[in-house]
XYZ file of C-alpha atoms in Angstrom:
358
model
C 158.742 121.449 172.276
C 158.644 117.761 173.163
C 156.303 115.482 171.248
C 155.208 111.860 171.451
C 154.784 109.537 168.464
C 152.423 106.574 168.635
C 153.147 104.167 165.785
C 156.697 103.470 164.617
C 156.141 101.868 161.224
C 157.908 102.947 158.054
C 156.343 106.419 158.282
C 156.134 107.058 162.027
C 159.523 105.517 162.754
C 161.270 107.561 160.083
C 159.543 110.731 161.268
C 160.877 110.140 164.790
C 164.371 109.742 163.367
C 164.107 112.917 161.245
C 162.871 114.911 164.230
C 165.655 113.564 166.444
C 168.269 114.341 163.806
C 166.771 117.847 163.538
C 167.282 118.553 167.237
C 163.671 118.065 168.360
C 162.756 116.114 171.487
C 160.468 113.246 170.559
C 159.471 110.051 172.357
C 158.280 107.056 170.330
C 155.907 104.273 171.348
C 154.732 101.189 169.468
C 153.087 97.954 170.555
C 156.069 96.212 168.930
C 159.118 96.076 171.204
C 161.302 95.592 168.118
C 160.087 98.898 166.648
C 160.857 100.774 169.874
C 164.287 99.168 170.123
C 164.997 100.103 166.505
C 164.520 103.847 167.021
C 166.498 103.676 170.256
C 169.386 102.055 168.418
C 169.447 105.102 166.150
C 169.493 107.671 168.943
C 165.792 108.335 169.552
C 163.959 108.001 172.879
C 161.542 105.094 173.224
C 158.670 104.300 175.591
C 157.296 100.868 176.510
C 153.808 102.027 177.509
C 151.490 104.892 176.628
C 151.676 106.094 180.245
C 155.471 106.218 179.994
C 155.186 108.157 176.744
C 152.844 110.774 178.207
C 154.850 111.096 181.414
C 157.891 112.069 179.337
C 156.102 114.944 177.575
C 155.904 117.542 180.334
C 153.077 119.416 181.995
C 149.388 118.869 181.164
C 148.128 121.414 178.687
C 151.481 121.649 176.899
C 151.750 118.123 175.520
C 151.398 116.887 171.943
C 151.033 113.314 170.677
C 151.271 112.421 166.989
C 149.339 109.297 165.949
C 150.775 107.403 162.969
C 148.880 104.121 162.827
C 146.653 102.467 160.186
C 143.476 104.444 159.594
C 140.079 103.224 160.669
C 139.412 101.254 163.849
C 143.041 101.307 164.993
C 143.278 105.099 164.750
C 139.939 105.441 166.552
C 141.092 103.187 169.398
C 144.363 105.073 169.871
C 142.667 108.487 169.860
C 140.012 107.290 172.331
C 142.737 105.981 174.635
C 144.763 109.203 174.432
C 141.672 111.312 175.080
C 141.232 109.593 178.445
C 144.857 110.280 179.427
C 145.421 113.824 178.153
C 144.212 117.160 179.523
C 142.617 120.341 178.168
C 145.138 122.278 176.110
C 146.999 119.171 174.943
C 147.172 118.346 171.226
C 146.477 115.097 169.371
C 147.759 114.938 165.781
C 146.530 112.349 163.289
C 149.134 112.020 160.549
C 147.593 108.973 158.889
C 145.188 108.734 155.965
C 141.930 109.021 157.877
C 138.619 109.822 156.221
C 138.137 113.580 156.584
C 134.552 113.092 157.807
C 135.834 110.955 160.676
C 138.456 113.622 161.362
C 135.819 116.343 161.612
C 133.803 114.199 164.024
C 136.843 113.401 166.151
C 137.760 117.067 166.254
C 134.319 117.946 167.616
C 134.466 115.188 170.239
C 137.955 116.141 171.422
C 137.033 119.828 171.364
C 134.334 119.176 173.971
C 137.137 117.903 176.212
C 139.262 120.974 175.519
C 141.814 118.903 173.577
C 143.094 120.306 170.273
C 142.926 117.972 167.266
C 145.170 118.553 164.259
C 145.052 116.453 161.089
C 148.171 116.239 158.957
C 147.894 114.668 155.528
C 151.433 113.391 155.097
C 153.158 112.530 151.816
C 156.728 111.480 151.190
C 156.820 107.748 151.757
C 160.131 106.067 152.530
C 162.017 109.053 151.075
C 160.659 111.397 153.749
C 163.481 110.657 156.196
C 166.087 112.130 153.857
C 164.031 114.437 151.632
C 161.372 115.686 154.044
C 157.603 115.292 154.063
C 154.875 117.290 152.346
C 152.272 118.034 155.005
C 148.749 119.328 154.539
C 147.630 120.546 157.966
C 144.127 121.073 159.330
C 143.287 122.570 162.721
C 143.050 125.759 164.699
C 145.632 128.453 164.069
C 146.697 128.266 167.729
C 147.375 124.519 167.675
C 149.154 124.584 164.322
C 151.429 127.422 165.438
C 152.381 125.460 168.538
C 153.408 122.605 166.254
C 155.412 124.829 163.915
C 158.856 123.721 165.254
C 157.937 120.084 164.582
C 156.442 120.734 161.160
C 159.403 122.831 160.017
C 161.821 119.993 160.803
C 159.682 117.321 159.142
C 159.180 119.416 155.989
C 161.718 119.585 153.131
C 162.544 123.116 154.367
C 161.113 125.285 157.187
C 159.131 127.465 154.794
C 158.381 124.950 152.063
C 156.321 121.782 151.698
C 153.855 122.334 154.532
C 151.003 124.659 155.374
C 147.724 125.058 157.217
C 144.863 124.222 154.860
C 142.012 125.308 157.113
C 139.947 123.920 160.021
C 140.060 120.373 161.330
C 139.431 117.901 158.515
C 140.847 120.087 155.753
C 144.306 118.537 155.915
C 142.987 115.020 155.402
C 140.619 116.238 152.688
C 143.447 117.796 150.657
C 145.561 114.645 151.158
C 142.628 112.502 150.010
C 142.406 114.408 146.719
C 146.217 114.321 146.445
C 146.116 110.521 146.613
C 143.291 110.371 144.081
C 145.459 112.359 141.658
C 148.325 109.980 142.445
C 146.132 107.012 141.437
C 145.411 108.647 138.075
C 149.053 109.537 137.387
C 150.298 106.055 138.250
C 147.638 104.414 136.072
C 148.490 106.655 133.098
C 152.206 105.870 133.335
C 151.519 102.146 133.682
C 149.202 102.063 130.658
C 151.605 104.084 128.532
C 154.575 101.862 129.274
C 152.497 98.735 128.727
C 151.566 100.049 125.281
C 155.225 100.773 124.482
C 156.250 97.339 125.757
C 153.661 95.659 123.513
C 155.027 97.340 120.339
C 157.611 94.605 119.886
C 158.410 95.340 116.233
C 160.035 98.681 117.189
C 162.360 97.143 119.770
C 161.735 100.044 122.142
C 164.019 100.527 125.157
C 161.827 101.303 128.169
C 164.732 102.615 130.243
C 165.860 104.962 127.460
C 162.356 106.361 126.993
C 161.766 106.898 130.715
C 165.100 108.689 131.079
C 164.424 110.843 128.012
C 161.012 111.884 129.310
C 162.570 113.041 132.591
C 164.263 115.983 130.846
C 162.156 118.722 129.264
C 159.058 116.561 128.815
C 155.682 117.867 129.974
C 155.038 114.550 131.752
C 158.180 114.594 133.895
C 157.584 113.975 137.603
C 159.042 112.289 140.684
C 157.011 109.175 139.846
C 158.723 109.111 136.463
C 162.116 109.595 138.155
C 161.528 106.498 140.276
C 160.291 104.544 137.248
C 163.322 105.529 135.187
C 165.691 104.495 137.958
C 164.021 101.108 138.283
C 164.191 100.498 134.527
C 167.826 101.622 134.308
C 168.673 99.056 136.993
C 167.011 96.346 134.905
C 164.240 95.749 137.427
C 162.519 92.438 136.703
C 158.769 92.739 137.136
C 158.080 89.127 136.119
C 157.903 87.864 139.706
C 155.664 90.701 140.889
C 151.931 90.164 141.264
C 149.729 92.667 139.446
C 147.733 93.081 142.672
C 147.635 96.800 143.561
C 146.364 97.716 147.016
C 144.214 100.748 147.711
C 144.185 102.331 151.146
C 140.827 104.062 150.808
C 141.653 107.597 149.675
C 140.938 106.882 146.007
C 137.477 105.534 146.703
C 136.748 108.399 149.130
C 137.749 110.887 146.425
C 135.359 109.233 143.983
C 132.545 109.219 146.542
C 133.071 112.912 147.252
C 133.080 113.751 143.545
C 129.667 112.076 143.287
C 128.328 113.875 146.356
C 129.534 117.253 145.027
C 128.534 116.547 141.427
C 132.089 117.224 140.245
C 133.233 114.845 137.472
C 136.451 112.943 138.168
C 136.506 110.224 135.466
C 140.274 109.598 135.433
C 140.538 109.140 139.206
C 137.381 107.000 139.158
C 138.679 104.665 136.462
C 142.119 104.423 138.084
C 140.464 103.383 141.350
C 138.304 100.827 139.538
C 141.434 99.366 137.922
C 142.885 98.803 141.382
C 139.738 96.940 142.376
C 140.107 94.784 139.275
C 143.714 93.965 140.147
C 142.627 92.724 143.560
C 140.259 90.093 142.173
C 141.585 86.563 142.102
C 139.332 85.904 139.118
C 136.882 88.307 137.487
C 133.357 86.884 137.645
C 132.369 89.327 134.909
C 135.202 88.037 132.727
C 134.153 84.441 133.322
C 130.600 85.340 132.378
C 131.760 87.058 129.180
C 133.756 83.969 128.264
C 130.754 81.736 128.886
C 128.416 83.964 126.838
C 130.871 84.092 123.919
C 131.038 80.308 123.829
C 127.269 79.993 124.227
C 126.381 82.091 121.187
C 129.389 81.423 119.004
C 130.769 78.083 120.111
C 134.213 79.692 120.542
C 137.115 78.055 122.328
C 137.673 79.231 125.923
C 140.370 78.914 128.538
C 139.892 77.233 131.914
C 141.873 77.718 135.134
C 144.432 75.092 136.090
C 145.903 76.847 139.144
C 144.274 79.484 141.340
C 146.154 82.732 141.891
C 148.642 82.502 144.766
C 150.123 85.741 146.127
C 152.504 86.249 149.025
C 153.489 89.529 150.664
C 156.939 91.130 150.674
C 157.107 93.051 153.993
C 157.136 96.840 154.059
C 160.407 98.744 154.380
C 161.559 99.301 157.969
C 162.285 102.697 159.592
C 165.832 103.854 158.943
C 166.270 101.692 155.847
C 167.614 103.461 152.791
C 164.728 104.300 150.420
C 166.356 102.221 147.688
C 165.371 99.160 149.701
C 161.887 99.769 148.246
C 163.089 99.935 144.627
C 161.602 97.275 142.307
C 164.997 95.746 141.560
C 165.415 95.047 145.287
C 162.154 93.158 145.652
C 162.932 89.495 146.136
C 160.571 86.563 146.411
C 162.905 85.203 149.090
C 161.784 88.023 151.412
C 158.098 87.151 151.331
C 156.373 86.550 154.633
C 153.363 84.576 155.786
C 151.320 86.977 157.898
C 147.735 86.648 159.013
C 144.996 88.372 157.020
C 144.961 91.342 159.415
C 148.766 91.599 159.256
C 148.658 91.569 155.464
C 145.957 94.244 155.427
C 148.089 96.484 157.640
C 151.206 95.865 155.551
C 149.338 96.660 152.333
C 147.618 99.723 153.814
C 144.120 98.307 153.483
C 142.841 98.607 157.054
C 141.215 102.037 156.736
C 138.916 101.562 153.765
C 135.671 101.672 155.696
C 134.488 104.670 157.644
C 134.483 104.056 161.389
C 131.756 105.636 163.508
C 131.972 106.010 167.277
C 132.673 102.714 169.016
C 132.049 100.561 165.914
């Protein structure tokens, strides 16, 4: 089959390249001319307009367009635009991290037009181009089966790493919980290594410990593999901000746990820690400091310089995954983008649920 891809960032662009390398016909479109030119330079087919993209996909009723843009208002706008251009029988796929409730609503709206809507929770990051993507798929059996050739190429292997979860919305729901678990795992590793790092009298070697844990340990994982590699390459974290973005899935997982009455304390605390990292200064901490001085007359610290963070741009499609390794992060590559550009780069544009034409 021939498929269109709207959104050629580090995920969408790499997916186009993997599909092209796997013998699939795919046409990519992005509002950025540079992004379109980049996939073309690596052998993929590009389109300069949405109309050009759709015209290249064949007969109405047989077409499929994968949307890989930031979740929230941008995803809503793209889907609304495609809905006006496509026909009954066509398929729209949302491969981003949309809120599953929005996905269910969009599926109902598109269904009234006769357009299939498939949600694909996609995991794999910058390594997906070479290693394949894990894909949690929601949608009708008919639509998912039509997409099988695409999904089998994107996956690590045709019969492994992807599957239909259930009806529309289920793919994004499973991916939401997946990302909540990811928050908890990352927080646990970070706290453990900080504790080891603080035990200065033992002279512990972080790289040695991470590498040891990779083999036979019950806490071995791909996250630990990446951590061990960074430490073995003497990654210097001193220039990194401790700001940790959250793209919404963690908070949605916590909200759902409350609505269902299912306790999720680790994921909840890990999400709260990300919120704390995003504060320039903690008002609660300032208040604690003031109260401690008020009742005990204790010495306190005051701020001389406000926190100043800049953004290192995201990895580009086709770049080797090691470009994202901590040891390859350089302050010289920081960029001055607008607030909206920074939010998109950090994955923070889809935190709020979008309803209708909001």
